[in-house]
Amino acid sequence: MAQLQRLVVSPTQIAAEQIALTPAQQHYLGHVLRLRSGDRFIAMNGLGQSWLVALTTQAATAKILEAMQTQTELPISVTLLMALPKNGMDEVVRQVTELGIDQIVPILSDRSLLKPSPQKLDRWQRIAQEAAEQSERQMVPGVQAPQTWGEALQIWNTQHSICYICAERGMRSHLLSCLQALSAEEWSRGITIAIGCEGGWTEAEIERAIAVGYQPVSLGARILRAVTAPVVALSLVSAVLEENAPQISEPT
Amino acid sequence: MAQLQRLVVSPTQIAAEQIALTPAQQHYLGHVLRLRSGDRFIAMNGLGQSWLVALTTQAATAKILEAMQTQTELPISVTLLMALPKNGMDEVVRQVTELGIDQIVPILSDRSLLKPSPQKLDRWQRIAQEAAEQSERQMVPGVQAPQTWGEALQIWNTQHSICYICAERGMRSHLLSCLQALSAEEWSRGITIAIGCEGGWTEAEIERAIAVGYQPVSLGARILRAVTAPVVALSLVSAVLEENAPQISEPT
């Protein structure tokens, strides 16, 4: 069977086994994808549920045929705190979404040069939605409003989850070893990973994170660009979670 | 100490503890970086050796002060066979270079739409050199001329190294588990990883690879774009090599 197209719909569009399509969705399905009455696609509400649906004769609605059982989400919540890089944040959002991220929090760090506009934020949320559809996820990651490091550390600290900060210089434990040493109870608390922008975190930023329980980690012997590091970190988290982690208990 | 700038020089430029700089290198050092007589930088020959050097008063040469002892190379050779994607090969070359790749072989697969010009190949080699400098490697990866799948499989098969082909559909072992099961002797033979372009490998291509000893592997439950998959695969290879692998014996 050819892969069915995926489309994110709002929960408010769903009623009585019918999905009311927006004009933009009707245009996309009918004119871009050239689907016709009876053609099937997958509707996902971005919150973990998806359905096999068929376009109706009116083409303004789709009929729900059955709920999908596929599960491609990571079993725990993984958050990326990303110090805003000068370039390449679009690609970071896209790639970490493919790798199963749950929350993306842009950080206005000491070395961030970018102060993103609200339009940028909308754009990143749209990219996350597209990437979630294309990578066949059931959830669309949330892209938060940019925060200062101080604001972020009040929320994302060891009260919230297990926290790592990637620091390229100095002898640090490798993220892979740290993840493999986590117990099932620790995994179930969720993971937060902080990545610096060009030039890395300042020493003061690293110390501030360590003070609220972050463990500084390395991603290997070579220097990675700011836009590559999150992809590497998420590759390790998702691989260890899906392959090596002790049986994760239900998140509390 | 601030990070010193890195510059790749040809072995032919080095004689009697002096490096003869090309006009382009003189321009870069003097006008772009604004280095002056006596200023230091790191010269690397792209083959594993690097030196701390100082610009001489003539600015047309640099004097070798000492050999560098840093070692950021992976202990074995890792080759990427990359079916040419429609877009994004530049970024693939850059990111896998940051992760320690040794050889990049563009593959003209059944679903590749791109037939790259010789200029493209020069461009990829240049990107590999820049990325090797920036990620503080001692070696510059080689970018081979594009090959058909049949040509590539005659060279990169189990006679050459341990070989994996990433296949997104079907129940496959995860690459992480496969790597962690390798013995020191197997690691020392080197690793080859084949990644499909948009749409993936055809069934025939996968079967042909399996016939010469490739193991089909998964990179996780989600569908990754062609340009993300090599970064994920190399992230796992370099992390396991640097953290988990049994003591690697010298390559034969």
CSV table of C-alpha atoms in Angstrom, one decimal, chain B residues 31 39 95 112 120 152 164 172 211 216 236 250:
chain,number,residue,atom,x,y,z
B,31,HIS,CA,42.8,40.2,5.2
B,39,ASP,CA,50.4,35.5,15.1
B,95,GLN,CA,27.2,17.3,9.2
B,112,SER,CA,18.0,9.6,-7.3
B,120,LYS,CA,29.1,20.0,-7.4
B,152,ALA,CA,29.6,0.8,-5.2
B,164,TYR,CA,24.6,-1.6,7.1
B,172,ARG,CA,14.6,-4.3,11.4
B,211,ALA,CA,23.4,-10.4,-1.1
B,216,PRO,CA,19.3,-3.9,7.0
B,236,LEU,CA,25.2,6.6,16.8
B,250,GLU,CA,44.8,-1.4,15.1
